[in-house]
Amino acid sequence: MKIQIEQMNKEREELMKKHEVEKERMKMMMKEERQKQEKEKKSREEELMKKHEEEKERMKMMMEEERQKQEKEKKRREEELMKNHEQEKERMKMMMEEERQNQEKEKKRAELMKKHEEKERMKIMVEEERQKQENERKKREEEFKERENQNKIQMKRKQEEWEKQKQDEEKGREENKQISDKHIQKPQSEMEGIIKEKERKERERQKQLEDSENRLEEEKMRDDQQTSFKEKLKLLEKQHEEERAEWRREYDREKEKMMRKIQSETDDSLQVAAYRKLETKYSEWSWSLHNAMMEIENKLHNQIENEAIQEVEETDLDRELKTTSEEVEKSMSEFFEKDTDKYLLIQWKTLFKTKIKKLQENIVREAKRKLNEVLQHHDINRKIDAQRTHHKNTLYEKCKVADKDKTNDKKTVKKFFYSVWEQSMEEITRDTSAIIEIDIMRDVRKTLSDIYESAPVDQWEDSRDIFNVKTYSHYVWLKRNYRRSDLLQFTMEWFGYILSKADEAQIRSFVSDVAHQTDRMIQSFNITKMGYNISLIQQLIYYINTRETEHEEGAVKYVFKDEFFIDLVYSICKRANKMITDQHRLFREDNDPEIYLKKKREEYYSIFHNYCHGAKPAAIFAEIICQKLKEPIEQSVYKKTARDLADEMKTDCESLSGNRSKLEKHILKTLAKKEDFDKYMNYIEHPRDHFKSFIRDEVSRYIRDKFRVRVLPKMKENIKLLQQKIMNAAHQSTEHVQVNSGDVGLWLKSFTQQLSDQLIFSEKDLSGVKHDDVDDFRLLEDVIRQELPAVMSDISSRFNTDTFPVKLDYKFRPDELLIDHFCQCCWVQCPFCGVICTNTRENHDGDHSAPFHRVIGLNGQFCAGTKNLSINICTSAVASDQSFNPTASTKSVPWRDYRRAGGVYADWSITPDLPELPYWKWFVCRFQKDLEKYYSKTFEKKGNIPAEWRNYTKQDAVKSLQ
């Protein structure tokens, strides 16, 4: 058995060895197989990679061949297109030249026909006049013959009468002789006297007859000469008219020479210095009136909100402004009478007195308009104010009537208050809907979709900024009576020749004015008080549409495409988006109960806590008044500080301390310093927008840099003055009630009336708050005196550079106050160079003018028939023999007679004696490449820049602005 077991163990060991051997063999085989597979895999991968590389290389070669083929095809097509383009351009030029020549021929033919017709008409008129004179002559001859016959008859009758009288006298003499013979006693001398008297009468009759004959002869001679005399008279009158016209021209020339002589007798630098001094004083006078009216507006605005007044008349504003107006008049008189240059200044005295008078009328008229808008909005807004006051006062009452038994300790008081608060908030928010956030551009898209139902809204997302387009040609169609043949029209549209530079300037001015007026409309909406809804966007779009229609119906040769209206609406609304959103945010913070009541929770808790600890009704009512005063005080301080800042900057800030001309010089200096071409073009094409942006930047920088040293002290000073005024009002109200034995109603009426000029705070702000049980007026006054400093401190703690702009409505911000002062003037641009008129009044009488003009190439003007930008300067060009084309299709006009071009050209006064600024010559040289790229034209050939211009440095340019 043992042997068998050993044998079995031995067999098992042998089997194990065989198994191990077999296992090793299998491992070797598997390893070999794996290596073989890996080798094959590697080989296949290498083969595949090789094929892939070959394929990739082949594809690359094919793509390269295809690209080269496409490049060749593209190049061929471009060459062909350029060739066709050049051919088409040449053909178009030839057609336009033929058209121009035909027009010239047609015009000459029409002129010849007109002259011929005029000649024929003159012949007919001369013949008619000759016949008329002939008839008149015949008539006069007949009348003369008739008068001659009558005279002959009369002479014959007189002769007969004379003969008869002579016979009677002879007979009388015979009778006298007989009588004398009979009465010989009468003296002989009496007889002789009678005879002499008769002879004298006879001589007189003879003389009268001769005079009558002479007069008849002279009258006949005059009648014969009258016909030729009238003809001579007409010639003399015509000659006289020509002489009068020549005398008038001679008078104008002599007057101009005399003025130049007078000016030459005085040093030009003295004249300029005196006028600049006068302009500076005018700026001070105008700002005094503006600043005084801002204070008056604020006072009357507060009274309107407090329902102290129901209407505003110009007489009221004139009366309020009277003191400042008299001070300005006195200052003007003293300046013109006592200044060292008074003999030079006297020539402008009447002009500037008239300007101040008209300015004051405009200020009063504009203030009345603004305040009447406030009155209208106040009536509409009364319901909103009442609802907000009701919500606040409901919470006050619930805090006062809480069960005192449940409020023993501080934690319990707070817990109970919060439960009452949450319950009350739930009730209020359940009855009122929350004011949601707004999306202006969504409403714009919706409104436009209603107008253009077929146009896809998605396309409008990519609408262009219409304020920055280079040309408006792609926005217009020519009117039917201005269109040419289809081919010529297509060619003109293809090359962008639809609009002249005058047309472009006209449209740019139209766009700028519409944007300005819509800004004013948005401010008049009073969104901070009334809130926003889509109807405001609808009003804006309707106004823009109306203005566009009026413009098209005017004296223009084009109509706008739909794309123009859409892009104009989008561009204006995008610019106004932030303004509307900010104003709606202020409205939401003041009128959404969930927002404004949440901010007041701790104030309500303070009142609740005091009431629960047995505070007297007078003390609680005083605390409520102090809490109610917090927002009006804050607004009053911000508004007053904004006005003070505007006044300070008008004096201390160098760029804003003068008039608009001085401001413009600072703008040009800033542009030269930054050398930003895009900003330059914004200034050239949209000057009003650039001025506004510059003023906003200046004010923002001033507030940011000088907040600690200038702004914050002013705010603290204003809040201190208000605190003193409120305490005085409380004291005087207490005295008034005690003297008149009044109640709390009389005290509150006296208190609010004394503050109505300074704060928007009235009895209606406390409507719903029960105060019938208040009878301790000394306690009421003392608590207000104790609580008010804490309220003022809380307000002061929030003063910083971030809150200053956002706490104010746009129209009350210092930058807007200064914009209103500087930008209420003429913004019409020169049709040649684009410089703005310097008149200080919009829609002024008389011509537009500017002291300095600039290179007209900056405005895109180019030499006719070329692609060369012009280097002419208006003041030099009007003294030259050159001509210009008002439009691409009109006859050239001599620069000397530029007004003959009509339209906008006739409204400008450009005189050749005005100086030229090196500034713009330096600008042309500095930004030559940018201008050429911007207008796709060059300064070459006729527009070649003079070599001496390149000698001007930036320092020379800036110095020329002094």
PDB file of N, CA and C in Angstrom, residues 356-431:
ATOM      1  N   ILE A 356     -28.874 139.743 -24.914  1.00  0.00           N
ATOM      2  CA  ILE A 356     -29.230 139.450 -23.518  1.00  0.00           C
ATOM      3  C   ILE A 356     -30.748 139.474 -23.339  1.00  0.00           C
ATOM      4  N   LYS A 357     -31.409 140.447 -23.971  1.00  0.00           N
ATOM      5  CA  LYS A 357     -32.864 140.547 -23.857  1.00  0.00           C
ATOM      6  C   LYS A 357     -33.543 139.305 -24.434  1.00  0.00           C
ATOM      7  N   LYS A 358     -33.101 138.882 -25.614  1.00  0.00           N
ATOM      8  CA  LYS A 358     -33.694 137.689 -26.235  1.00  0.00           C
ATOM      9  C   LYS A 358     -33.360 136.432 -25.447  1.00  0.00           C
ATOM     10  N   LEU A 359     -32.147 136.387 -24.899  1.00  0.00           N
ATOM     11  CA  LEU A 359     -31.763 135.240 -24.075  1.00  0.00           C
ATOM     12  C   LEU A 359     -32.681 135.124 -22.860  1.00  0.00           C
ATOM     13  N   GLN A 360     -32.927 136.239 -22.204  1.00  0.00           N
ATOM     14  CA  GLN A 360     -33.800 136.223 -21.028  1.00  0.00           C
ATOM     15  C   GLN A 360     -35.209 135.771 -21.399  1.00  0.00           C
ATOM     16  N   GLU A 361     -35.709 136.233 -22.548  1.00  0.00           N
ATOM     17  CA  GLU A 361     -37.038 135.802 -22.996  1.00  0.00           C
ATOM     18  C   GLU A 361     -37.066 134.297 -23.237  1.00  0.00           C
ATOM     19  N   ASN A 362     -36.007 133.771 -23.846  1.00  0.00           N
ATOM     20  CA  ASN A 362     -35.940 132.320 -24.105  1.00  0.00           C
ATOM     21  C   ASN A 362     -35.859 131.529 -22.809  1.00  0.00           C
ATOM     22  N   ILE A 363     -35.073 132.023 -21.837  1.00  0.00           N
ATOM     23  CA  ILE A 363     -34.931 131.332 -20.552  1.00  0.00           C
ATOM     24  C   ILE A 363     -36.283 131.266 -19.841  1.00  0.00           C
ATOM     25  N   VAL A 364     -37.001 132.371 -19.820  1.00  0.00           N
ATOM     26  CA  VAL A 364     -38.312 132.415 -19.155  1.00  0.00           C
ATOM     27  C   VAL A 364     -39.296 131.494 -19.864  1.00  0.00           C
ATOM     28  N   ARG A 365     -39.291 131.533 -21.212  1.00  0.00           N
ATOM     29  CA  ARG A 365     -40.221 130.691 -21.980  1.00  0.00           C
ATOM     30  C   ARG A 365     -39.944 129.206 -21.755  1.00  0.00           C
ATOM     31  N   GLU A 366     -38.661 128.838 -21.756  1.00  0.00           N
ATOM     32  CA  GLU A 366     -38.295 127.431 -21.551  1.00  0.00           C
ATOM     33  C   GLU A 366     -38.626 126.975 -20.127  1.00  0.00           C
ATOM     34  N   ALA A 367     -38.391 127.840 -19.148  1.00  0.00           N
ATOM     35  CA  ALA A 367     -38.713 127.495 -17.753  1.00  0.00           C
ATOM     36  C   ALA A 367     -40.213 127.284 -17.592  1.00  0.00           C
ATOM     37  N   LYS A 368     -41.006 128.131 -18.218  1.00  0.00           N
ATOM     38  CA  LYS A 368     -42.461 127.968 -18.138  1.00  0.00           C
ATOM     39  C   LYS A 368     -42.882 126.628 -18.746  1.00  0.00           C
ATOM     40  N   ARG A 369     -42.284 126.279 -19.881  1.00  0.00           N
ATOM     41  CA  ARG A 369     -42.621 125.000 -20.519  1.00  0.00           C
ATOM     42  C   ARG A 369     -42.305 123.822 -19.596  1.00  0.00           C
ATOM     43  N   LYS A 370     -41.122 123.835 -18.995  1.00  0.00           N
ATOM     44  CA  LYS A 370     -40.722 122.742 -18.110  1.00  0.00           C
ATOM     45  C   LYS A 370     -41.646 122.634 -16.901  1.00  0.00           C
ATOM     46  N   LEU A 371     -41.960 123.770 -16.280  1.00  0.00           N
ATOM     47  CA  LEU A 371     -42.783 123.757 -15.068  1.00  0.00           C
ATOM     48  C   LEU A 371     -44.225 123.361 -15.384  1.00  0.00           C
ATOM     49  N   ASN A 372     -44.726 123.753 -16.542  1.00  0.00           N
ATOM     50  CA  ASN A 372     -46.071 123.327 -16.922  1.00  0.00           C
ATOM     51  C   ASN A 372     -46.122 121.828 -17.187  1.00  0.00           C
ATOM     52  N   GLU A 373     -45.019 121.273 -17.710  1.00  0.00           N
ATOM     53  CA  GLU A 373     -44.941 119.820 -17.864  1.00  0.00           C
ATOM     54  C   GLU A 373     -44.975 119.135 -16.500  1.00  0.00           C
ATOM     55  N   VAL A 374     -44.271 119.715 -15.522  1.00  0.00           N
ATOM     56  CA  VAL A 374     -44.294 119.168 -14.165  1.00  0.00           C
ATOM     57  C   VAL A 374     -45.706 119.210 -13.604  1.00  0.00           C
ATOM     58  N   LEU A 375     -46.424 120.312 -13.859  1.00  0.00           N
ATOM     59  CA  LEU A 375     -47.812 120.430 -13.391  1.00  0.00           C
ATOM     60  C   LEU A 375     -48.695 119.345 -13.997  1.00  0.00           C
ATOM     61  N   GLN A 376     -48.543 119.124 -15.299  1.00  0.00           N
ATOM     62  CA  GLN A 376     -49.352 118.099 -15.969  1.00  0.00           C
ATOM     63  C   GLN A 376     -49.039 116.714 -15.413  1.00  0.00           C
ATOM     64  N   HIS A 377     -47.749 116.412 -15.287  1.00  0.00           N
ATOM     65  CA  HIS A 377     -47.357 115.099 -14.771  1.00  0.00           C
ATOM     66  C   HIS A 377     -47.760 114.936 -13.310  1.00  0.00           C
ATOM     67  N   HIS A 378     -47.733 116.040 -12.571  1.00  0.00           N
ATOM     68  CA  HIS A 378     -48.107 115.950 -11.153  1.00  0.00           C
ATOM     69  C   HIS A 378     -49.573 115.530 -11.004  1.00  0.00           C
ATOM     70  N   ASP A 379     -50.431 116.089 -11.856  1.00  0.00           N
ATOM     71  CA  ASP A 379     -51.846 115.714 -11.794  1.00  0.00           C
ATOM     72  C   ASP A 379     -52.030 114.239 -12.116  1.00  0.00           C
ATOM     73  N   ILE A 380     -51.287 113.747 -13.111  1.00  0.00           N
ATOM     74  CA  ILE A 380     -51.406 112.344 -13.494  1.00  0.00           C
ATOM     75  C   ILE A 380     -50.800 111.441 -12.426  1.00  0.00           C
ATOM     76  N   ASN A 381     -49.724 111.937 -11.788  1.00  0.00           N
ATOM     77  CA  ASN A 381     -48.955 111.117 -10.852  1.00  0.00           C
ATOM     78  C   ASN A 381     -49.557 111.087  -9.439  1.00  0.00           C
ATOM     79  N   ARG A 382     -50.608 111.883  -9.229  1.00  0.00           N
ATOM     80  CA  ARG A 382     -51.171 112.003  -7.888  1.00  0.00           C
ATOM     81  C   ARG A 382     -51.661 110.655  -7.366  1.00  0.00           C
ATOM     82  N   LYS A 383     -52.221 109.837  -8.252  1.00  0.00           N
ATOM     83  CA  LYS A 383     -52.748 108.533  -7.838  1.00  0.00           C
ATOM     84  C   LYS A 383     -51.624 107.609  -7.370  1.00  0.00           C
ATOM     85  N   ILE A 384     -50.491 107.652  -8.111  1.00  0.00           N
ATOM     86  CA  ILE A 384     -49.353 106.807  -7.732  1.00  0.00           C
ATOM     87  C   ILE A 384     -48.803 107.224  -6.370  1.00  0.00           C
ATOM     88  N   ASP A 385     -48.649 108.552  -6.184  1.00  0.00           N
ATOM     89  CA  ASP A 385     -48.150 109.059  -4.895  1.00  0.00           C
ATOM     90  C   ASP A 385     -49.076 108.679  -3.755  1.00  0.00           C
ATOM     91  N   ALA A 386     -50.380 108.793  -3.999  1.00  0.00           N
ATOM     92  CA  ALA A 386     -51.348 108.456  -2.944  1.00  0.00           C
ATOM     93  C   ALA A 386     -51.262 106.984  -2.572  1.00  0.00           C
ATOM     94  N   GLN A 387     -51.075 106.133  -3.575  1.00  0.00           N
ATOM     95  CA  GLN A 387     -50.981 104.694  -3.300  1.00  0.00           C
ATOM     96  C   GLN A 387     -49.732 104.375  -2.487  1.00  0.00           C
ATOM     97  N   ARG A 388     -48.577 105.000  -2.874  1.00  0.00           N
ATOM     98  CA  ARG A 388     -47.348 104.747  -2.137  1.00  0.00           C
ATOM     99  C   ARG A 388     -47.469 105.252  -0.695  1.00  0.00           C
ATOM    100  N   THR A 389     -48.029 106.440  -0.521  1.00  0.00           N
ATOM    101  CA  THR A 389     -48.218 107.002   0.828  1.00  0.00           C
ATOM    102  C   THR A 389     -49.144 106.125   1.659  1.00  0.00           C
ATOM    103  N   HIS A 390     -50.177 105.607   1.010  1.00  0.00           N
ATOM    104  CA  HIS A 390     -51.123 104.732   1.721  1.00  0.00           C
ATOM    105  C   HIS A 390     -50.424 103.477   2.237  1.00  0.00           C
ATOM    106  N   HIS A 391     -49.558 102.893   1.381  1.00  0.00           N
ATOM    107  CA  HIS A 391     -48.831 101.679   1.800  1.00  0.00           C
ATOM    108  C   HIS A 391     -47.949 101.965   3.006  1.00  0.00           C
ATOM    109  N   LYS A 392     -47.210 103.096   2.938  1.00  0.00           N
ATOM    110  CA  LYS A 392     -46.300 103.423   4.045  1.00  0.00           C
ATOM    111  C   LYS A 392     -47.079 103.694   5.329  1.00  0.00           C
ATOM    112  N   ASN A 393     -48.114 104.513   5.213  1.00  0.00           N
ATOM    113  CA  ASN A 393     -48.846 104.915   6.412  1.00  0.00           C
ATOM    114  C   ASN A 393     -49.670 103.791   7.009  1.00  0.00           C
ATOM    115  N   THR A 394     -50.079 102.820   6.163  1.00  0.00           N
ATOM    116  CA  THR A 394     -50.770 101.635   6.690  1.00  0.00           C
ATOM    117  C   THR A 394     -49.852 100.876   7.633  1.00  0.00           C
ATOM    118  N   LEU A 395     -48.576 100.764   7.224  1.00  0.00           N
ATOM    119  CA  LEU A 395     -47.612 100.066   8.085  1.00  0.00           C
ATOM    120  C   LEU A 395     -47.351 100.853   9.365  1.00  0.00           C
ATOM    121  N   TYR A 396     -47.275 102.183   9.254  1.00  0.00           N
ATOM    122  CA  TYR A 396     -47.100 102.987  10.468  1.00  0.00           C
ATOM    123  C   TYR A 396     -48.218 102.724  11.473  1.00  0.00           C
ATOM    124  N   GLU A 397     -49.437 102.714  10.980  1.00  0.00           N
ATOM    125  CA  GLU A 397     -50.576 102.514  11.882  1.00  0.00           C
ATOM    126  C   GLU A 397     -50.578 101.109  12.482  1.00  0.00           C
ATOM    127  N   LYS A 398     -50.223 100.111  11.667  1.00  0.00           N
ATOM    128  CA  LYS A 398     -50.192  98.738  12.201  1.00  0.00           C
ATOM    129  C   LYS A 398     -49.116  98.607  13.260  1.00  0.00           C
ATOM    130  N   CYS A 399     -48.003  99.320  13.078  1.00  0.00           N
ATOM    131  CA  CYS A 399     -46.951  99.284  14.099  1.00  0.00           C
ATOM    132  C   CYS A 399     -47.437  99.952  15.391  1.00  0.00           C
ATOM    133  N   LYS A 400     -48.257 100.984  15.267  1.00  0.00           N
ATOM    134  CA  LYS A 400     -48.699 101.729  16.443  1.00  0.00           C
ATOM    135  C   LYS A 400     -49.773 100.981  17.240  1.00  0.00           C
ATOM    136  N   VAL A 401     -50.631 100.224  16.525  1.00  0.00           N
ATOM    137  CA  VAL A 401     -51.755  99.578  17.210  1.00  0.00           C
ATOM    138  C   VAL A 401     -51.430  98.150  17.639  1.00  0.00           C
ATOM    139  N   ALA A 402     -50.167  97.740  17.534  1.00  0.00           N
ATOM    140  CA  ALA A 402     -49.807  96.375  17.955  1.00  0.00           C
ATOM    141  C   ALA A 402     -50.097  96.193  19.447  1.00  0.00           C
ATOM    142  N   ASP A 403     -50.373  94.956  19.811  1.00  0.00           N
ATOM    143  CA  ASP A 403     -50.730  94.622  21.205  1.00  0.00           C
ATOM    144  C   ASP A 403     -49.490  94.754  22.087  1.00  0.00           C
ATOM    145  N   LYS A 404     -49.501  95.735  22.998  1.00  0.00           N
ATOM    146  CA  LYS A 404     -48.338  95.967  23.858  1.00  0.00           C
ATOM    147  C   LYS A 404     -48.103  94.813  24.836  1.00  0.00           C
ATOM    148  N   ASP A 405     -49.165  94.077  25.169  1.00  0.00           N
ATOM    149  CA  ASP A 405     -49.023  92.996  26.152  1.00  0.00           C
ATOM    150  C   ASP A 405     -48.107  91.898  25.639  1.00  0.00           C
ATOM    151  N   LYS A 406     -47.984  91.787  24.292  1.00  0.00           N
ATOM    152  CA  LYS A 406     -47.148  90.733  23.735  1.00  0.00           C
ATOM    153  C   LYS A 406     -45.719  91.199  23.516  1.00  0.00           C
ATOM    154  N   THR A 407     -45.407  92.375  23.968  1.00  0.00           N
ATOM    155  CA  THR A 407     -44.086  92.940  23.649  1.00  0.00           C
ATOM    156  C   THR A 407     -43.378  93.364  24.916  1.00  0.00           C
ATOM    157  N   ASN A 408     -42.966  92.381  25.697  1.00  0.00           N
ATOM    158  CA  ASN A 408     -42.342  92.683  26.989  1.00  0.00           C
ATOM    159  C   ASN A 408     -40.852  92.924  26.862  1.00  0.00           C
ATOM    160  N   ASP A 409     -40.136  92.065  26.172  1.00  0.00           N
ATOM    161  CA  ASP A 409     -38.681  92.235  26.057  1.00  0.00           C
ATOM    162  C   ASP A 409     -38.300  92.495  24.600  1.00  0.00           C
ATOM    163  N   LYS A 410     -37.000  92.776  24.426  1.00  0.00           N
ATOM    164  CA  LYS A 410     -36.516  93.193  23.108  1.00  0.00           C
ATOM    165  C   LYS A 410     -36.708  92.108  22.043  1.00  0.00           C
ATOM    166  N   LYS A 411     -36.371  90.824  22.402  1.00  0.00           N
ATOM    167  CA  LYS A 411     -36.507  89.739  21.444  1.00  0.00           C
ATOM    168  C   LYS A 411     -37.959  89.539  21.052  1.00  0.00           C
ATOM    169  N   THR A 412     -38.819  89.588  22.063  1.00  0.00           N
ATOM    170  CA  THR A 412     -40.243  89.390  21.787  1.00  0.00           C
ATOM    171  C   THR A 412     -40.783  90.526  20.910  1.00  0.00           C
ATOM    172  N   VAL A 413     -40.325  91.755  21.225  1.00  0.00           N
ATOM    173  CA  VAL A 413     -40.746  92.913  20.425  1.00  0.00           C
ATOM    174  C   VAL A 413     -40.357  92.726  18.965  1.00  0.00           C
ATOM    175  N   LYS A 414     -39.095  92.338  18.763  1.00  0.00           N
ATOM    176  CA  LYS A 414     -38.594  92.190  17.406  1.00  0.00           C
ATOM    177  C   LYS A 414     -39.317  91.069  16.663  1.00  0.00           C
ATOM    178  N   LYS A 415     -39.521  89.935  17.375  1.00  0.00           N
ATOM    179  CA  LYS A 415     -40.193  88.797  16.764  1.00  0.00           C
ATOM    180  C   LYS A 415     -41.623  89.161  16.380  1.00  0.00           C
ATOM    181  N   PHE A 416     -42.303  89.826  17.308  1.00  0.00           N
ATOM    182  CA  PHE A 416     -43.683  90.206  17.034  1.00  0.00           C
ATOM    183  C   PHE A 416     -43.762  91.216  15.888  1.00  0.00           C
ATOM    184  N   PHE A 417     -42.797  92.177  15.862  1.00  0.00           N
ATOM    185  CA  PHE A 417     -42.788  93.168  14.780  1.00  0.00           C
ATOM    186  C   PHE A 417     -42.614  92.491  13.422  1.00  0.00           C
ATOM    187  N   TYR A 418     -41.671  91.541  13.354  1.00  0.00           N
ATOM    188  CA  TYR A 418     -41.423  90.871  12.074  1.00  0.00           C
ATOM    189  C   TYR A 418     -42.638  90.083  11.608  1.00  0.00           C
ATOM    190  N   SER A 419     -43.363  89.511  12.547  1.00  0.00           N
ATOM    191  CA  SER A 419     -44.564  88.765  12.157  1.00  0.00           C
ATOM    192  C   SER A 419     -45.618  89.727  11.593  1.00  0.00           C
ATOM    193  N   VAL A 420     -45.776  90.891  12.277  1.00  0.00           N
ATOM    194  CA  VAL A 420     -46.711  91.914  11.785  1.00  0.00           C
ATOM    195  C   VAL A 420     -46.244  92.440  10.429  1.00  0.00           C
ATOM    196  N   TRP A 421     -44.934  92.633  10.321  1.00  0.00           N
ATOM    197  CA  TRP A 421     -44.348  93.154   9.068  1.00  0.00           C
ATOM    198  C   TRP A 421     -44.617  92.206   7.902  1.00  0.00           C
ATOM    199  N   GLU A 422     -44.305  90.928   8.098  1.00  0.00           N
ATOM    200  CA  GLU A 422     -44.493  89.960   7.023  1.00  0.00           C
ATOM    201  C   GLU A 422     -45.955  89.868   6.614  1.00  0.00           C
ATOM    202  N   GLN A 423     -46.822  89.894   7.590  1.00  0.00           N
ATOM    203  CA  GLN A 423     -48.252  89.823   7.297  1.00  0.00           C
ATOM    204  C   GLN A 423     -48.702  91.051   6.488  1.00  0.00           C
ATOM    205  N   SER A 424     -48.241  92.217   6.913  1.00  0.00           N
ATOM    206  CA  SER A 424     -48.621  93.450   6.224  1.00  0.00           C
ATOM    207  C   SER A 424     -48.043  93.483   4.805  1.00  0.00           C
ATOM    208  N   MET A 425     -46.788  93.072   4.652  1.00  0.00           N
ATOM    209  CA  MET A 425     -46.159  93.039   3.328  1.00  0.00           C
ATOM    210  C   MET A 425     -46.908  92.101   2.393  1.00  0.00           C
ATOM    211  N   GLU A 426     -47.335  90.976   2.932  1.00  0.00           N
ATOM    212  CA  GLU A 426     -48.077  90.015   2.127  1.00  0.00           C
ATOM    213  C   GLU A 426     -49.396  90.614   1.647  1.00  0.00           C
ATOM    214  N   GLU A 427     -50.065  91.359   2.515  1.00  0.00           N
ATOM    215  CA  GLU A 427     -51.326  91.984   2.140  1.00  0.00           C
ATOM    216  C   GLU A 427     -51.113  93.053   1.064  1.00  0.00           C
ATOM    217  N   ILE A 428     -50.064  93.857   1.256  1.00  0.00           N
ATOM    218  CA  ILE A 428     -49.808  94.952   0.305  1.00  0.00           C
ATOM    219  C   ILE A 428     -49.410  94.400  -1.058  1.00  0.00           C
ATOM    220  N   THR A 429     -48.471  93.464  -1.094  1.00  0.00           N
ATOM    221  CA  THR A 429     -48.006  92.914  -2.367  1.00  0.00           C
ATOM    222  C   THR A 429     -49.070  92.084  -3.060  1.00  0.00           C
ATOM    223  N   ARG A 430     -50.013  91.542  -2.274  1.00  0.00           N
ATOM    224  CA  ARG A 430     -51.105  90.774  -2.880  1.00  0.00           C
ATOM    225  C   ARG A 430     -52.047  91.695  -3.655  1.00  0.00           C
ATOM    226  N   ASP A 431     -52.219  92.915  -3.141  1.00  0.00           N
ATOM    227  CA  ASP A 431     -53.137  93.861  -3.778  1.00  0.00           C
ATOM    228  C   ASP A 431     -52.487  94.676  -4.887  1.00  0.00           C
TER     229      ASP A 431
END
